[in-house]
Coordinates of C-alpha atoms and ligand atoms in Angstrom, one line a residue:
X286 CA 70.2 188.4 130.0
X287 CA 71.7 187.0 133.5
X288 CA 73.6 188.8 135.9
X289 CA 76.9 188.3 135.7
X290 CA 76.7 186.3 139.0
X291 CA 74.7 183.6 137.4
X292 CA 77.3 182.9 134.7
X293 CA 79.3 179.8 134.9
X294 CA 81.6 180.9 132.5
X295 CA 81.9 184.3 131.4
X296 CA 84.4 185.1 128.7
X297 CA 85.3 187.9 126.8
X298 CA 87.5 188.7 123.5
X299 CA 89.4 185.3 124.1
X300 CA 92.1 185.3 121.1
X301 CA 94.8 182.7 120.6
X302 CA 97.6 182.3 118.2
X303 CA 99.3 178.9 117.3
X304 CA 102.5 180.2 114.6
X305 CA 100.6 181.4 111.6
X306 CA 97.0 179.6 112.5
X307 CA 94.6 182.1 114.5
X308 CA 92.9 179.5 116.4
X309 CA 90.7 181.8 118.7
X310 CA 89.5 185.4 117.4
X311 CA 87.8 187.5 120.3
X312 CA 85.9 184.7 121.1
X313 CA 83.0 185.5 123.5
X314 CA 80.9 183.1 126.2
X315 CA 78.3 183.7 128.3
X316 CA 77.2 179.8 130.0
X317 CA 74.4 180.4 132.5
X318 CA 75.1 178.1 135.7
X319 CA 73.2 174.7 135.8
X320 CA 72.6 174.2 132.3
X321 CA 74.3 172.1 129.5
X322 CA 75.5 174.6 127.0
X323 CA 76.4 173.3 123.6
X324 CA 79.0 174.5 121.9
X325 CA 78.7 173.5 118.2
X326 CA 81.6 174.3 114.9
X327 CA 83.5 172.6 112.2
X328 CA 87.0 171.1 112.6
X329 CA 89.3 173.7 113.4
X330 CA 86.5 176.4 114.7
X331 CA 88.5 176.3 118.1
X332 CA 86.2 174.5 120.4
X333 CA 88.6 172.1 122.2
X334 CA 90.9 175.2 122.3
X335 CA 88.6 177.2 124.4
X336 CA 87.8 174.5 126.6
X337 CA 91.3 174.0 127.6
X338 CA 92.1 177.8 128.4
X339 CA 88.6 177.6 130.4
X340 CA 90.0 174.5 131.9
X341 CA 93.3 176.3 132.6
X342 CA 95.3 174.5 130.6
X343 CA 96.6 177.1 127.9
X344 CA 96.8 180.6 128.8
X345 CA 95.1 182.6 126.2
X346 CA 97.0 185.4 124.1
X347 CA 94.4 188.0 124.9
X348 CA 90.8 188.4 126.6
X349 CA 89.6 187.5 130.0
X350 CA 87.5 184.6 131.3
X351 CA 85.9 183.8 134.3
X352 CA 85.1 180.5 135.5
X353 CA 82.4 179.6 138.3
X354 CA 83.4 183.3 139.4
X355 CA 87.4 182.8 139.5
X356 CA 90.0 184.3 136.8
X357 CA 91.7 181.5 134.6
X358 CA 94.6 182.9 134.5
X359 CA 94.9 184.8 137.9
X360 CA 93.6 182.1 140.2
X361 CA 93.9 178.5 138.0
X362 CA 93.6 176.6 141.2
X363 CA 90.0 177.8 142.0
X364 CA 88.7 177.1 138.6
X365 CA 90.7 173.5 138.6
X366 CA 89.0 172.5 142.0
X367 CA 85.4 172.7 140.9
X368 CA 86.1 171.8 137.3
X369 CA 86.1 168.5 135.3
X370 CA 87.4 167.9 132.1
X371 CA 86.7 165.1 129.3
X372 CA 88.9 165.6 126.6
X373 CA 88.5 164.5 122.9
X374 CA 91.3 162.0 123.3
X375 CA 90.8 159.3 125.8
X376 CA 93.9 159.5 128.2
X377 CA 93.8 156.4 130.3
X378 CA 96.4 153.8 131.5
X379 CA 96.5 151.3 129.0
X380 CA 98.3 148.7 130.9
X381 CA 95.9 148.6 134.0
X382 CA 92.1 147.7 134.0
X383 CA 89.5 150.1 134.3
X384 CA 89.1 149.3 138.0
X385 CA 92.7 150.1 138.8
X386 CA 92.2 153.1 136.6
X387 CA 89.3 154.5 138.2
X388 CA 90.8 153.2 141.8
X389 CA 93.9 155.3 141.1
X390 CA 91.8 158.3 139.9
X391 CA 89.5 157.9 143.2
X392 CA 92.5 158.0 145.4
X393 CA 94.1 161.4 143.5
X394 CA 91.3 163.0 144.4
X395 CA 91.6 162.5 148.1
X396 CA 89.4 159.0 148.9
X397 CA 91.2 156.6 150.6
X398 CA 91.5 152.4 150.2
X399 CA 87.6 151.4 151.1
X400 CA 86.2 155.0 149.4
X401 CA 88.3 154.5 146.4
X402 CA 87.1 151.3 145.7
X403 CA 83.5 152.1 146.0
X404 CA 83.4 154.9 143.9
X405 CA 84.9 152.9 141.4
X406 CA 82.5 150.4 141.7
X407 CA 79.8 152.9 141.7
X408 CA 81.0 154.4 138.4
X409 CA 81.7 151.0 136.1
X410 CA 77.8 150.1 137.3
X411 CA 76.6 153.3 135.9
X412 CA 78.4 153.0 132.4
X413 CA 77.7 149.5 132.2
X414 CA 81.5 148.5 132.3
X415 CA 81.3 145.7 134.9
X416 CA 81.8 142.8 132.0
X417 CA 85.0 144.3 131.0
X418 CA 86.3 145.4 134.4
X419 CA 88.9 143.1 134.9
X420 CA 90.7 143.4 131.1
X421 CA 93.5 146.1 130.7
X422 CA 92.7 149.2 128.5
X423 CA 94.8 148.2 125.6
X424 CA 92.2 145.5 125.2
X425 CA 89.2 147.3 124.9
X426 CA 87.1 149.2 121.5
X427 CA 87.5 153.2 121.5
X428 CA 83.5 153.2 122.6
X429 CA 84.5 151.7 125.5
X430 CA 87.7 153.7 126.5
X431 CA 85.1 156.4 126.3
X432 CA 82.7 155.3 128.0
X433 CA 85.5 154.9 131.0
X434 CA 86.9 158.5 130.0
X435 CA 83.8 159.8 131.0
X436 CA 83.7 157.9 134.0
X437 CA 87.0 158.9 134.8
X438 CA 85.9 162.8 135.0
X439 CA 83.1 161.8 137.6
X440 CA 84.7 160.6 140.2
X441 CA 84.1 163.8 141.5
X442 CA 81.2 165.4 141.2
X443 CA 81.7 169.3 139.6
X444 CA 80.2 172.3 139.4
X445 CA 81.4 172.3 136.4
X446 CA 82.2 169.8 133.6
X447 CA 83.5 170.8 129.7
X448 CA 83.0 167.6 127.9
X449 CA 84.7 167.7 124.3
X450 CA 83.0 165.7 121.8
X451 CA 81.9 163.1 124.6
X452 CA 79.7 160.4 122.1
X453 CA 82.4 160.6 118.9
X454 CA 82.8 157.4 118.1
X455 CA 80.1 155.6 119.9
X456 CA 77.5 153.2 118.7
X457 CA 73.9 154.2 119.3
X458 CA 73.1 152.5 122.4
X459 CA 76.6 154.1 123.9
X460 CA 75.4 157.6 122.6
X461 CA 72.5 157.4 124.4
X462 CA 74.0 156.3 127.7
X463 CA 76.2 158.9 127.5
X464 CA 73.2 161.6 126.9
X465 CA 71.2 160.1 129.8
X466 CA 74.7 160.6 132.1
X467 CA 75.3 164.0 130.8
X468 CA 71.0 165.2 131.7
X469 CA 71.4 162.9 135.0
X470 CA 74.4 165.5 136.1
X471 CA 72.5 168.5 134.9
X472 CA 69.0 167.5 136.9
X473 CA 71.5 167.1 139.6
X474 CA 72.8 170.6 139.4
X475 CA 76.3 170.4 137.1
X476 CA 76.7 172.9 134.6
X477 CA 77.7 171.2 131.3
X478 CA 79.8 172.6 128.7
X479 CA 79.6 170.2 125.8
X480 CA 81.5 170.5 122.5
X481 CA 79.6 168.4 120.1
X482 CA 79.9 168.4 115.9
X483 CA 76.6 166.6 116.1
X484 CA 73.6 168.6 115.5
X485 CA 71.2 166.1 117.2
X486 CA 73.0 165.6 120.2
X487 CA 72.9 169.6 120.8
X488 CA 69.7 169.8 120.0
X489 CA 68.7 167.1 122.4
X490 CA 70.8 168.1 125.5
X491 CA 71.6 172.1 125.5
X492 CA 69.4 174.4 126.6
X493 CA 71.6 177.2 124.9
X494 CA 74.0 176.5 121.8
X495 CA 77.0 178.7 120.5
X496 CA 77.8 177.8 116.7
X497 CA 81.2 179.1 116.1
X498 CA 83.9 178.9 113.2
X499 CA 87.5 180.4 112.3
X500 CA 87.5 181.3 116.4
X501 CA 84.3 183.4 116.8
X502 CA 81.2 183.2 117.7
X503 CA 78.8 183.4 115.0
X504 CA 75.4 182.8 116.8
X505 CA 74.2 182.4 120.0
X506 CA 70.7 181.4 121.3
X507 CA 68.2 178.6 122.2
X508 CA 68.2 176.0 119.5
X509 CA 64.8 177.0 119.0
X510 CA 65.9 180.5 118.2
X511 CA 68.8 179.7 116.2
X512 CA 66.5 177.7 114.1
X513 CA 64.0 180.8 113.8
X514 CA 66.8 183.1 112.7
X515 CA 68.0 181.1 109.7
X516 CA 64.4 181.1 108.7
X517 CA 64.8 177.6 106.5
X518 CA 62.7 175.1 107.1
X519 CA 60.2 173.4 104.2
X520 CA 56.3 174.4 103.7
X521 CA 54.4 170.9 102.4
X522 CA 51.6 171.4 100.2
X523 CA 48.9 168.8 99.4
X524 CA 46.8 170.2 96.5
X525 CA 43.0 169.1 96.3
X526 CA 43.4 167.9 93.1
X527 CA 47.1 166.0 91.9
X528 CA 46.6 167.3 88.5
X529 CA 46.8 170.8 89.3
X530 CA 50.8 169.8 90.6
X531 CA 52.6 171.5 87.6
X532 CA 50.4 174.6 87.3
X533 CA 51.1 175.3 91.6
X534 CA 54.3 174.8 91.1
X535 CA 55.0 177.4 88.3
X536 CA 52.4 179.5 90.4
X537 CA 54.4 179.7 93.6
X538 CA 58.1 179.5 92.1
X539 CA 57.2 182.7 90.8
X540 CA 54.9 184.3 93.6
X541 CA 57.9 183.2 96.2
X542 CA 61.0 183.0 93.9
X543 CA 62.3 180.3 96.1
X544 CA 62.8 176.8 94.5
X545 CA 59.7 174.4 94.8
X546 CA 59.9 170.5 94.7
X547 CA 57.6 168.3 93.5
X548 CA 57.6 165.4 96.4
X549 CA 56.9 161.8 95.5
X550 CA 53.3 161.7 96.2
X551 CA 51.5 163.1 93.2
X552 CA 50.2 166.8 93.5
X553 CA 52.5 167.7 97.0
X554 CA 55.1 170.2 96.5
X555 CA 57.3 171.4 98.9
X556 CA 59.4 174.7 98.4
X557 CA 62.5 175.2 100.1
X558 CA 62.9 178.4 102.8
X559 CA 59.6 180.2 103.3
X560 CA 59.3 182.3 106.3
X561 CA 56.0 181.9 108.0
X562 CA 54.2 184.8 106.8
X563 CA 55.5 184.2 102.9
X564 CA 54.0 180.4 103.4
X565 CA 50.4 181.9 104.6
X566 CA 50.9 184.1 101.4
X567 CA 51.3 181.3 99.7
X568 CA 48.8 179.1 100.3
X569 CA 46.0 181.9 99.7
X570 CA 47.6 182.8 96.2
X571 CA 46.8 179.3 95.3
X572 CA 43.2 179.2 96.6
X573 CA 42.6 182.3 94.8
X574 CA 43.7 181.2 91.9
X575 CA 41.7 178.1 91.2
X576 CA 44.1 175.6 93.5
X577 CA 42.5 174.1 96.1
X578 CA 44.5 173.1 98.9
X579 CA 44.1 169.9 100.8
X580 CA 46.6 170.5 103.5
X581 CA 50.1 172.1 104.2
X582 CA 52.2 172.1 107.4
X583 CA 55.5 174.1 107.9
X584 CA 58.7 172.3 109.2
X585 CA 60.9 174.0 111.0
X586 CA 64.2 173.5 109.4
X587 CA 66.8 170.5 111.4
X588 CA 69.9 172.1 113.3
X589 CA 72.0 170.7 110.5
X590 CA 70.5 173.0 108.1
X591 CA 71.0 176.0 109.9
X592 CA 74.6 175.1 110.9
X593 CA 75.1 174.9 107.3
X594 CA 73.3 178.2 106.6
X595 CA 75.3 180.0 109.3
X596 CA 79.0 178.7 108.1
X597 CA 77.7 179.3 104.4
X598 CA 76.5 182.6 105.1
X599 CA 79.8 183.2 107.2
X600 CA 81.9 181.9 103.7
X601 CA 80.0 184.3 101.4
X602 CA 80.9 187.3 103.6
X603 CA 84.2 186.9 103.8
X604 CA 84.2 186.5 100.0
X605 CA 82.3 189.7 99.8
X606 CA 85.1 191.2 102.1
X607 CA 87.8 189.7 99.7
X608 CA 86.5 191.1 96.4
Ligands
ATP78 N1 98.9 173.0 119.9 C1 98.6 173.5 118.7 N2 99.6 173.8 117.9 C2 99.3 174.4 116.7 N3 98.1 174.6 116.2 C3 97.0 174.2 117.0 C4 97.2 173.6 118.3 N4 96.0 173.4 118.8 C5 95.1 173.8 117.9 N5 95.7 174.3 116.8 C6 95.0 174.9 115.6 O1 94.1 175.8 116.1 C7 92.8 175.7 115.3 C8 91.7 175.4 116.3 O2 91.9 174.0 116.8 P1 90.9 173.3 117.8 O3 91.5 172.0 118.2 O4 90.5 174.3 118.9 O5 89.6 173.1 116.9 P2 88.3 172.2 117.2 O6 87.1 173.2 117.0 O7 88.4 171.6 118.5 O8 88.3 171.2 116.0 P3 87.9 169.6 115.9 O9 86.4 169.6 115.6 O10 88.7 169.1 114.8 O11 88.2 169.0 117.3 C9 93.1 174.6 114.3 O12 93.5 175.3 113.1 C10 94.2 173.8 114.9 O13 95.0 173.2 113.8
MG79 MG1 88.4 169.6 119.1

């Protein structure tokens, strides 16, 4: 584990109440410094809520976090000078073009006429915006408002950025411009917070992911490790001989009682969930038993499975609870 020291944000027990809805229960959050962090949950887990008490922009009802060393609560302007925020909602002005909004942006921030202008010039290169410069906002598709929303939260350059679902909404081509910005900014040192419902997209960019739901964390780790905990995943079978397909099957349904799938090509199988020592068993109960095997592989299971096996395992215990 880090030192404290090394933590970009450190949070403990964060809990926050909107009326009746507990949005945040004693959320915690270590993010080591100079990574991209994902931070991964259904609709209404609480992400964009913790990003803006991070961000200091709600006070939470209990708990502590630290940002880049400095308290959220006692010393907001400390976190807000090193900090950058995208939200999930682009806010830009809609009557002025993206130049004038970046311009105006530039100049808040403390650059003056000539500076101003050239970081704004610098930024619509890098998001490929130049064609539609000169349009107001109101004009433009919501890919491209967010394209310029991210731009927006670069004219400086933070320590620290919390981006909140930065490529909803985009086509394919804008996704990935938007990863490519997000891994340019980590290479260069920014520590990325990133709130993402897409699997893929954590998978590609964070280094560490943090699934959480009802306003907890539920698990923690590399997206490698996350994927070896939840232990799904498919072992492929290629029999020797095709016609041996419905005897294997019976065979290892009831060896593994885990379901087994015949898959299109005659006499491969594939069963559902194996861990890798139950797949080596397996494949020598079939070889003893007459059933030559051709080949098999074990896939690791996709992030989206094990998000689905972590909420689902997080709804059966809180039935379990309720009985
Ligand atoms: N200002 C608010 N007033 C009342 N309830 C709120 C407010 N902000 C958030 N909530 C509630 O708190 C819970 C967590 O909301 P939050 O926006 O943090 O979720 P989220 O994980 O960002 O979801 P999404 O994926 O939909 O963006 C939800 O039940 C939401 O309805
Ligand atoms: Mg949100």
């Amino acid at each position: 584990m880090e030192a404290i020291s090394d933590l970009a944000v450190h949070a403990t027990g964060l809990t926050k109440r909107f009326g009746s809805t507990l949005a945040l229960d004693g959320l915690d959050l270590a993010v080591p410094a100079g990574t991209v962090y994902g931070f991964l949950g259904p609709n209404g887990a609480g992400k964009t809520t913790t990003l803006r008490i991070l961000a200091t922009l709600l006070r939470p009802d209990a708990g502590t976090a630290r940002v880049l060393g400095h308290d959220v609560v006692r010393e907001p302007e400390a976190v807000r000078a090193r900090i950058s925020l995208t939200g999930q909602f682009a806010c830009l002005d809609e009557d002025l073009t993206a130049r004038e909004n970046l311009r105006i942006l530039a100049r808040l921030v403390g650059n003056r006429g000539r500076a101003a202008h050239a970081r704004a010039q610098e930024l619509l290169d890098a998001f490929n915006l130049a064609d539609v410069t000169d349009r107001p906002v109101k004009t433009w598709s919501g890919g491209m408002r967010r394209r310029l929303d991210l731009a927006a939260s670069l004219i400086t350059t933070p320590d620290l950025l919390f981006l909140d679902e930065p490529s909803t909404g985009l086509d394919p081509a804008s996704r990935l411009q938007v990863w490519d910005t997000v891994q340019a900014l980590a290479d260069a040192g920014t520590t990325v917070l990133l709130t993402t419902q897409y699997l893929d997209e954590a998978d590609r960019l964070a280094s560490r992911i943090a699934v959480i739901d009802h306003g907890r964390v539920i698990a923690e780790g590399t997206p490698g490790e996350l994927k070896a905990e939840t232990g799904a995943g498919h072992l492929h079978i290629q029999l020797a001989s095709p016609g041996q397909g419905e005897q294997a099957q019976a065979a290892l349904a009831h060896l593994l009682d885990l379901p087994v799938h015949p898959d299109t090509e005659p006499g491969s199988l594939s069963v559902a969930g194996p861990a890798a020592d139950q797949a080596a068993l397996a494949v020598a109960h079939l070889e003893c038993n007459g059933i030559p095997v051709a080949a098999f592989a074990l896939a690791r299971p996709s992030l989206d499975e094990v998000f689905l096996a972590l909420t689902a395992r997080i709804q059966d215990s809180s039935k379990e609870h309720a009985a």
